[in-house]
mmCIF file with all atom_site columns, C-alpha atoms in Angstrom:
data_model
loop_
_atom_site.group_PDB
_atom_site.id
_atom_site.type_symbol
_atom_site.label_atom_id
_atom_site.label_alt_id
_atom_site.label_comp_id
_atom_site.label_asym_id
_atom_site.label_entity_id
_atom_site.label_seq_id
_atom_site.pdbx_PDB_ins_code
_atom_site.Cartn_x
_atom_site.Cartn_y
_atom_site.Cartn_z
_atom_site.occupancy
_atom_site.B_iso_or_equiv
_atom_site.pdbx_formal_charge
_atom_site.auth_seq_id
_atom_site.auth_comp_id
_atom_site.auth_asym_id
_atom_site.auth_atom_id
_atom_site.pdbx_PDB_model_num
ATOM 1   C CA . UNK A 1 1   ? 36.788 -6.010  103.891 1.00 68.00 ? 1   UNK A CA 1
ATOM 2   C CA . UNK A 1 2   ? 33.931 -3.354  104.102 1.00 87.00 ? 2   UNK A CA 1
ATOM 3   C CA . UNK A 1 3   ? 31.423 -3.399  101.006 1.00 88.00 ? 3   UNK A CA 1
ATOM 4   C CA . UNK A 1 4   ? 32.900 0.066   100.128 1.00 81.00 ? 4   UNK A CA 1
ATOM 5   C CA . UNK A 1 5   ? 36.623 -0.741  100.405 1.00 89.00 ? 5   UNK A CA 1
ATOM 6   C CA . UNK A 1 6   ? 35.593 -3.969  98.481  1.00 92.00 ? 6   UNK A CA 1
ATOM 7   C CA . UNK A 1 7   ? 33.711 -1.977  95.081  1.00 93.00 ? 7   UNK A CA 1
ATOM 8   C CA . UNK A 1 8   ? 36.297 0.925   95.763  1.00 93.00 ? 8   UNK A CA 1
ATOM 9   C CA . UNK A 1 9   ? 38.984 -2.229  95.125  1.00 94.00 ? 9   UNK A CA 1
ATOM 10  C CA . UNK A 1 10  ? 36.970 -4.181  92.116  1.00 95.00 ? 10  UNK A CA 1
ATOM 11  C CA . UNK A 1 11  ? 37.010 -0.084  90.567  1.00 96.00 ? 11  UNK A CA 1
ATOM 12  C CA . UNK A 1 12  ? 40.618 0.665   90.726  1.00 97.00 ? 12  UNK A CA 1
ATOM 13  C CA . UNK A 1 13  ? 41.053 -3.194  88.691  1.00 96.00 ? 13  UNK A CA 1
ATOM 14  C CA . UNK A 1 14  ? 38.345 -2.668  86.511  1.00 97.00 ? 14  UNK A CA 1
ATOM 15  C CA . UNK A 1 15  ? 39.540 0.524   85.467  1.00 97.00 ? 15  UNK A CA 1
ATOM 16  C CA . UNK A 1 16  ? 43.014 -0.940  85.043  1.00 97.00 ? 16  UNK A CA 1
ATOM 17  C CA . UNK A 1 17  ? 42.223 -4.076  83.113  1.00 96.00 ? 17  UNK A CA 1
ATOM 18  C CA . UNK A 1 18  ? 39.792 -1.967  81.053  1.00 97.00 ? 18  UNK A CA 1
ATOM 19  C CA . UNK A 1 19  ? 43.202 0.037   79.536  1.00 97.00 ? 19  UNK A CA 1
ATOM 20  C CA . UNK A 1 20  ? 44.683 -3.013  79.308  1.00 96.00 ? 20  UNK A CA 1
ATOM 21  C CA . UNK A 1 21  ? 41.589 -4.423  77.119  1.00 96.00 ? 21  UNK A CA 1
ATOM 22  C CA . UNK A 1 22  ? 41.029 -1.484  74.851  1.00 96.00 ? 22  UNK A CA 1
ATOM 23  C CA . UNK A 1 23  ? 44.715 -1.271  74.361  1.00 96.00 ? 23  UNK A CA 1
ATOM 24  C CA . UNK A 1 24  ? 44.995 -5.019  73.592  1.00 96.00 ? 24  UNK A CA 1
ATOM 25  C CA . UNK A 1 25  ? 42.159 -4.396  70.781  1.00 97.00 ? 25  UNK A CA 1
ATOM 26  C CA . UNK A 1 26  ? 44.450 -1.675  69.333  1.00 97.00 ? 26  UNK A CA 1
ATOM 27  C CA . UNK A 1 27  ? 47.045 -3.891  69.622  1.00 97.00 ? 27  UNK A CA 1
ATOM 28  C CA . UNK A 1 28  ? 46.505 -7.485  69.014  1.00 96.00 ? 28  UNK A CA 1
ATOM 29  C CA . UNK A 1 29  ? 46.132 -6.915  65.178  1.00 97.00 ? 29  UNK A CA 1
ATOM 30  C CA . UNK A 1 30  ? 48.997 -5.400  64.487  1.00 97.00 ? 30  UNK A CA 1
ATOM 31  C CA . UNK A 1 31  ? 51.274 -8.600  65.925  1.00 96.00 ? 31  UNK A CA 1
ATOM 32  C CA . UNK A 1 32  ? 51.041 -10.855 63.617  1.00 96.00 ? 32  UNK A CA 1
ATOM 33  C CA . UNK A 1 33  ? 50.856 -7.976  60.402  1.00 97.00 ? 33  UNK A CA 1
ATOM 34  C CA . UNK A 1 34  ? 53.236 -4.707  60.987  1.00 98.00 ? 34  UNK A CA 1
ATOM 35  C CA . UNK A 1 35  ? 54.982 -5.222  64.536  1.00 98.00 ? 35  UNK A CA 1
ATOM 36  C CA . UNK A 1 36  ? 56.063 -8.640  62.828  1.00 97.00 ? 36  UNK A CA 1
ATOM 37  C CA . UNK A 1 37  ? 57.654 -7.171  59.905  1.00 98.00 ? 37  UNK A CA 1
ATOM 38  C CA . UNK A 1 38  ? 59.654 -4.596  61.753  1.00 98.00 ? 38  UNK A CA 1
ATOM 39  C CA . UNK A 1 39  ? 63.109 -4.982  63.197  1.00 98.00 ? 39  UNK A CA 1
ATOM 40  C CA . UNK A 1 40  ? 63.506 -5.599  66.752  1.00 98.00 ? 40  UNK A CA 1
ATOM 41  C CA . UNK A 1 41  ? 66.337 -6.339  69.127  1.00 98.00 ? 41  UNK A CA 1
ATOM 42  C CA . UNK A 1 42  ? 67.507 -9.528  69.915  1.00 98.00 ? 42  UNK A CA 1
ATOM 43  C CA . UNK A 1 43  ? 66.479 -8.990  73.474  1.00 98.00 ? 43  UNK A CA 1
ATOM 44  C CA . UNK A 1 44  ? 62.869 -8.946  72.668  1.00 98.00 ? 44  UNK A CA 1
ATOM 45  C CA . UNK A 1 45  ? 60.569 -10.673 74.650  1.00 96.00 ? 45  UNK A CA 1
ATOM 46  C CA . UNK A 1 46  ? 57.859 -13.480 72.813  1.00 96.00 ? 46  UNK A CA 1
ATOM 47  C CA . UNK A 1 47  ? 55.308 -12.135 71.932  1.00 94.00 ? 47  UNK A CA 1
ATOM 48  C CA . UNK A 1 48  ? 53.179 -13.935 75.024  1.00 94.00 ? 48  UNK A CA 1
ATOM 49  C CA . UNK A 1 49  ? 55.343 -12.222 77.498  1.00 96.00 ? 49  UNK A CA 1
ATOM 50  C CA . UNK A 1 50  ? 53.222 -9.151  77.419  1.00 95.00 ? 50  UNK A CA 1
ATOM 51  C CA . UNK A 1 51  ? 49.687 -9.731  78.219  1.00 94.00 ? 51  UNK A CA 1
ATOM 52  C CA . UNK A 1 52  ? 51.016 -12.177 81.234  1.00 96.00 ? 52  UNK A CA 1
ATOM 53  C CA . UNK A 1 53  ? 53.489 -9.100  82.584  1.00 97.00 ? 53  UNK A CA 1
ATOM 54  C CA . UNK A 1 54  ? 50.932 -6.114  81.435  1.00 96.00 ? 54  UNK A CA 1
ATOM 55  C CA . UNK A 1 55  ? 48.080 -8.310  83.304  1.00 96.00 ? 55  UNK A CA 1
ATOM 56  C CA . UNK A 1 56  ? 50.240 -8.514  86.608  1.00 97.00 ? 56  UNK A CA 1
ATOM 57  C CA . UNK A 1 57  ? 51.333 -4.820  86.412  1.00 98.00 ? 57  UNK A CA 1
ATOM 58  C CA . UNK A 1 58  ? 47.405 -3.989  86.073  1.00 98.00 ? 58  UNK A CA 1
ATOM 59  C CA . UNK A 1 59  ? 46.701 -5.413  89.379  1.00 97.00 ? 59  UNK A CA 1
ATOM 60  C CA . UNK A 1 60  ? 49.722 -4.265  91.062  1.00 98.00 ? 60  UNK A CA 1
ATOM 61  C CA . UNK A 1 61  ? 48.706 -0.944  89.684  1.00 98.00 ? 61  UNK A CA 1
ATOM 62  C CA . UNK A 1 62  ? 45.068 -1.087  91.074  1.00 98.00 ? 62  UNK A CA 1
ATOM 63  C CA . UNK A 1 63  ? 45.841 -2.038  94.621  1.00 97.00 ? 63  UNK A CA 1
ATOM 64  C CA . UNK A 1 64  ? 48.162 1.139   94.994  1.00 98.00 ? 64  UNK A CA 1
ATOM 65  C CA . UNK A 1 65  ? 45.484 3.336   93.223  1.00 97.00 ? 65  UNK A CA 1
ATOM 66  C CA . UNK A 1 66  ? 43.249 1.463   96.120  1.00 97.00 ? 66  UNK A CA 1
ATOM 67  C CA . UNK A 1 67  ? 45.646 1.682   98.985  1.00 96.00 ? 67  UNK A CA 1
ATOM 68  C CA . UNK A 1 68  ? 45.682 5.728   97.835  1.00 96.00 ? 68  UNK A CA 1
ATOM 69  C CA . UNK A 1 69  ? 41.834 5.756   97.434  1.00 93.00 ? 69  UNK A CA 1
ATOM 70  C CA . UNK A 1 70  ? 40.651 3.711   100.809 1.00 91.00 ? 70  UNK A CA 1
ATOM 71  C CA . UNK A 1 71  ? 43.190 4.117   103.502 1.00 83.00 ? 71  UNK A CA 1
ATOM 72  C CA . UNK A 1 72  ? 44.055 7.591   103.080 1.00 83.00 ? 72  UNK A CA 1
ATOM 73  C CA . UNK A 1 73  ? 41.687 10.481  104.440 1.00 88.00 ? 73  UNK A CA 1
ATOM 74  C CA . UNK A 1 74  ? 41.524 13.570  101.924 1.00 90.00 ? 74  UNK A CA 1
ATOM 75  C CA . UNK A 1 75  ? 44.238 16.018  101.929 1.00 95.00 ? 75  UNK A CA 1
ATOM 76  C CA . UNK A 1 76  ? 46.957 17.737  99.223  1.00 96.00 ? 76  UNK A CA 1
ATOM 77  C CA . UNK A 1 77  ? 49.649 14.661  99.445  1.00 96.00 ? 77  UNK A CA 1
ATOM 78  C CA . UNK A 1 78  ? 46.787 12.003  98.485  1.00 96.00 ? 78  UNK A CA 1
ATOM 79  C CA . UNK A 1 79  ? 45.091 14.462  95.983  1.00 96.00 ? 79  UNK A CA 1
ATOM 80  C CA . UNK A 1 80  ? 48.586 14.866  93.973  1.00 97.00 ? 80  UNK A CA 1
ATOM 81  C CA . UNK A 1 81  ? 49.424 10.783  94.454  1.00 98.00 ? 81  UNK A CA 1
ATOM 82  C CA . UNK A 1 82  ? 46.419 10.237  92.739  1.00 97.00 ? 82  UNK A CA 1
ATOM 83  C CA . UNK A 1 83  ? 46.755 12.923  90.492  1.00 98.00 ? 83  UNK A CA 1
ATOM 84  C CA . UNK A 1 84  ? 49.531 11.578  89.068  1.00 98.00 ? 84  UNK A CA 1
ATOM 85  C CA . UNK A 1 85  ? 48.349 7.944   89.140  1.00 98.00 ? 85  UNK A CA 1
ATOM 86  C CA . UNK A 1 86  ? 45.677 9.321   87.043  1.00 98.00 ? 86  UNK A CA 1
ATOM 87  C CA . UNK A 1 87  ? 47.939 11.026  84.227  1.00 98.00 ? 87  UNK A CA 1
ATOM 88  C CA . UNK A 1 88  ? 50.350 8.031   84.341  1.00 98.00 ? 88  UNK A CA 1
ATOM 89  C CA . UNK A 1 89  ? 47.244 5.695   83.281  1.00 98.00 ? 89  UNK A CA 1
ATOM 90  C CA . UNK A 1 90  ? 46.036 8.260   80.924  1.00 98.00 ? 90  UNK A CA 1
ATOM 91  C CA . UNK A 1 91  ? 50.157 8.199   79.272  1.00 98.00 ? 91  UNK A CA 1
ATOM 92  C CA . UNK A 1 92  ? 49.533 4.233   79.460  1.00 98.00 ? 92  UNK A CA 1
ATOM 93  C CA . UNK A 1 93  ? 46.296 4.386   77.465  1.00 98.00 ? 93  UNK A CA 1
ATOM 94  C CA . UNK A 1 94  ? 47.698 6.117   74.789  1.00 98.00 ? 94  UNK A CA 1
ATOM 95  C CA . UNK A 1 95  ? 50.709 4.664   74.218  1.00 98.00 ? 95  UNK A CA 1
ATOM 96  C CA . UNK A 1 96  ? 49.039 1.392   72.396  1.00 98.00 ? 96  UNK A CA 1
ATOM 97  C CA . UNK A 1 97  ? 47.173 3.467   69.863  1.00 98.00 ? 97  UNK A CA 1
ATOM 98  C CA . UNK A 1 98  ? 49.666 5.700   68.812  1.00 98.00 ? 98  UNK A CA 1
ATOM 99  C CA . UNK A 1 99  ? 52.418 2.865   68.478  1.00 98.00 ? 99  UNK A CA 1
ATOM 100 C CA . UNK A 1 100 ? 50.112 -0.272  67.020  1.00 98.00 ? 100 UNK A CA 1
ATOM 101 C CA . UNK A 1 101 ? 46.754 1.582   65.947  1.00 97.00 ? 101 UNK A CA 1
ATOM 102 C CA . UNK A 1 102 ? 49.135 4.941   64.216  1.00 98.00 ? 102 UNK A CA 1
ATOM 103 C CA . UNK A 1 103 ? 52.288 3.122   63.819  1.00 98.00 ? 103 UNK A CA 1
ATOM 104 C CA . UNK A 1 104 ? 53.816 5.541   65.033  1.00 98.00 ? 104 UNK A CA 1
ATOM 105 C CA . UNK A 1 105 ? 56.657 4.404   67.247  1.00 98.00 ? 105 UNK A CA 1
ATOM 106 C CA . UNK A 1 106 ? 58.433 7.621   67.546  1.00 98.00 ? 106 UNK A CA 1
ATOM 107 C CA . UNK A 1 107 ? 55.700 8.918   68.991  1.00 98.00 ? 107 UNK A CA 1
ATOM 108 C CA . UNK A 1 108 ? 54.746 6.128   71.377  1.00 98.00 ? 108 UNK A CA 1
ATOM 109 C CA . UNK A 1 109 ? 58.286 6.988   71.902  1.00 98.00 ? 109 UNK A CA 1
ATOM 110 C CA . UNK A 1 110 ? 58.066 9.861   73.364  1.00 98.00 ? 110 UNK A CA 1
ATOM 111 C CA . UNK A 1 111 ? 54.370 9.135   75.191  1.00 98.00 ? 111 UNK A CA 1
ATOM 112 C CA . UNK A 1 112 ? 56.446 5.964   76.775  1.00 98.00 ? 112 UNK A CA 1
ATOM 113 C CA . UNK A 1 113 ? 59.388 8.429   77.868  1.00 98.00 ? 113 UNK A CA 1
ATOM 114 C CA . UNK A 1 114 ? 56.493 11.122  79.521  1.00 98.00 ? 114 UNK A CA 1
ATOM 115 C CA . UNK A 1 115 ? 54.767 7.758   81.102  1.00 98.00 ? 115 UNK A CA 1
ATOM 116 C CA . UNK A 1 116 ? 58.220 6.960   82.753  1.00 98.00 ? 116 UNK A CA 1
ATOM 117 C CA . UNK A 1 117 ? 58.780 10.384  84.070  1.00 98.00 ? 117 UNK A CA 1
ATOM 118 C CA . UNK A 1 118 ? 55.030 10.293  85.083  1.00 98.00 ? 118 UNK A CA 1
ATOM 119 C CA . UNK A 1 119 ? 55.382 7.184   87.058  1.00 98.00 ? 119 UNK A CA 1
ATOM 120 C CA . UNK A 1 120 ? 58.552 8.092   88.686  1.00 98.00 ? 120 UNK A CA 1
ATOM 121 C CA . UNK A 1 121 ? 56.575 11.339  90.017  1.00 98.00 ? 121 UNK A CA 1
ATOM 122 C CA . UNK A 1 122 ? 53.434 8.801   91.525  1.00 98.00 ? 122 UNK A CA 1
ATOM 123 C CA . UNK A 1 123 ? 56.026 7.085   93.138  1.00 98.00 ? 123 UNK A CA 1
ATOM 124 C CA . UNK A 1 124 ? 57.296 9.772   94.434  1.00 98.00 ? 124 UNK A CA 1
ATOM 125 C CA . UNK A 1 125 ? 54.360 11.526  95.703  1.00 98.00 ? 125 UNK A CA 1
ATOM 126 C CA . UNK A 1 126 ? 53.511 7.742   97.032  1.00 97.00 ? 126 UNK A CA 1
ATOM 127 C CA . UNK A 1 127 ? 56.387 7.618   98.882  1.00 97.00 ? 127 UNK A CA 1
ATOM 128 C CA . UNK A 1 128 ? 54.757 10.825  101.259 1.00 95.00 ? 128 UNK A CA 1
ATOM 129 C CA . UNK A 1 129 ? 51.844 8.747   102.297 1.00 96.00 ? 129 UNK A CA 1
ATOM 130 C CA . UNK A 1 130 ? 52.042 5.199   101.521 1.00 97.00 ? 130 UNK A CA 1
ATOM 131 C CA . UNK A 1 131 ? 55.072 3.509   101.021 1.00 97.00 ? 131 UNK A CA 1
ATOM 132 C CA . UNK A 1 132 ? 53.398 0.236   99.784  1.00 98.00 ? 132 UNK A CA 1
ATOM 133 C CA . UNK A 1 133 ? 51.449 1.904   97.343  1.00 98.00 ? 133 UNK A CA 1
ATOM 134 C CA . UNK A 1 134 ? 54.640 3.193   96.179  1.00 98.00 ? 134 UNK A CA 1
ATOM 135 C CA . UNK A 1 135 ? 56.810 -0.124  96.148  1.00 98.00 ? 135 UNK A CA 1
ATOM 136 C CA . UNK A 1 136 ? 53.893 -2.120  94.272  1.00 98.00 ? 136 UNK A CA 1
ATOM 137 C CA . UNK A 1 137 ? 54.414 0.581   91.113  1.00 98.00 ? 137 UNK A CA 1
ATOM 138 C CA . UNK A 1 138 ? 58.148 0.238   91.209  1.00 98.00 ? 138 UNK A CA 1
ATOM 139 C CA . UNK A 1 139 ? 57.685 -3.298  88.806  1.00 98.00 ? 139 UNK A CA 1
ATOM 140 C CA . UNK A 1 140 ? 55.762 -1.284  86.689  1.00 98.00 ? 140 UNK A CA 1
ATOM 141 C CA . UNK A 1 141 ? 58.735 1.667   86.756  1.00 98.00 ? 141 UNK A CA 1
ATOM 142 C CA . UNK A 1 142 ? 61.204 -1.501  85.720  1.00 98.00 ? 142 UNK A CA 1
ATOM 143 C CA . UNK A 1 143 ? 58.850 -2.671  82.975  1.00 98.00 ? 143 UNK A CA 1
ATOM 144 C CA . UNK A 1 144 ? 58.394 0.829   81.700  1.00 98.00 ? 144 UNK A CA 1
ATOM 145 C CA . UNK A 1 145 ? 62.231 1.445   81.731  1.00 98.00 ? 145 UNK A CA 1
ATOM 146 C CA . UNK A 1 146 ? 62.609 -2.267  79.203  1.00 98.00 ? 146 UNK A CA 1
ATOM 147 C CA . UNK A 1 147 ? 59.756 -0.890  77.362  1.00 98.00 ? 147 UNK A CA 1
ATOM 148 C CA . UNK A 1 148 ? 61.108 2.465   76.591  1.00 98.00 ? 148 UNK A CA 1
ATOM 149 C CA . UNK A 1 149 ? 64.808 1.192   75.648  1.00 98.00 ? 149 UNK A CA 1
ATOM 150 C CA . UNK A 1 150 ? 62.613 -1.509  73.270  1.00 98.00 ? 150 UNK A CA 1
ATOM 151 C CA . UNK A 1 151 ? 60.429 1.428   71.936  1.00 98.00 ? 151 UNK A CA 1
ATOM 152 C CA . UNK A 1 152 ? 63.577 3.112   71.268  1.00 98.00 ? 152 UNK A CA 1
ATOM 153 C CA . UNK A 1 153 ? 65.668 0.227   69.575  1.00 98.00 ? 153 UNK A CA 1
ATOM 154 C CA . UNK A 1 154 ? 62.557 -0.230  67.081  1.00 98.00 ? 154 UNK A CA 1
ATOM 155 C CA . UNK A 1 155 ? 62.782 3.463   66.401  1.00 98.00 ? 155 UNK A CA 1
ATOM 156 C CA . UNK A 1 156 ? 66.624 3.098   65.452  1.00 98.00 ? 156 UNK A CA 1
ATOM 157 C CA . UNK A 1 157 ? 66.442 -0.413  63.762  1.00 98.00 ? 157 UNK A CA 1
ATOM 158 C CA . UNK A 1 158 ? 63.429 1.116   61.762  1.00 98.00 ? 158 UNK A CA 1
#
């Protein structure tokens, strides 16, 4: 790997695990106080089942942003698949505060439904140039999909 494919690569992680980090500082807090005390589905995860599948989804994020980023020359279909992977990891980074930090779930509830929607467009726009930079986000699309119906059953239990 070339030195600039390789810092290009350890930037698309960084930036990912560094929304995962400031959202786990939001977040972390709030797990053993206020998410504990409200009522959740039975078919919520433990509470370890999140950094493990966030952490993998990270990654899996960061090599498509790469894939986009280093093996694509300029042009409108790259500049909108990145686009998009841009403003789906900006819905991501908010989602955290407003939910844990605000407690606001109804609102995370509807940043979590624009992330979906947001995701389903990368993917899309993916799809155009680099189909294995749109397959590794489709875990993510899954996840996202659990984690809206959960968002949404703490909203009605609530």
């Amino acid at each position: 790997m070339k030195t600039l494919s390789f810092f290009r690569l350890v930037l698309a992680v960084g930036l990912c695990l560094a929304v995962g980090a400031v959202g786990s500082l939001v977040t972390a807090p709030q797990i053993p106080t206020w998410y504990a005390g409200l009522a959740k589905p039975s078919w919520t995860p433990p509470d370890s089942a999140f950094p493990i599948a966030w952490t993998i989804l990270y990654v899996l994020m960061a090599v498509a942003l790469w894939r986009l980023w280093q093996l694509h020359a300029p042009a409108p279909a790259r500049r909108l698949a990145i686009g998009l992977w841009l403003a789906q990891l900006a819905l991501n980074a908010l989602w955290s505060p407003l939910f844990f930090g605000l407690e606001a779930p109804g609102a995370a509830l509807i940043v979590v439904m624009a992330l979906w929607l947001a995701i389903a467009a990368t993917i899309w726009a993916c799809t155009r140039i680099d189909r294995i930079a749109a397959w590794l986000l489709v875990p993510y699309l899954a996840w996202v999909s659990y984690a809206t119906a959960l968002n949404a059953a703490i909203v009605v239990l609530n």
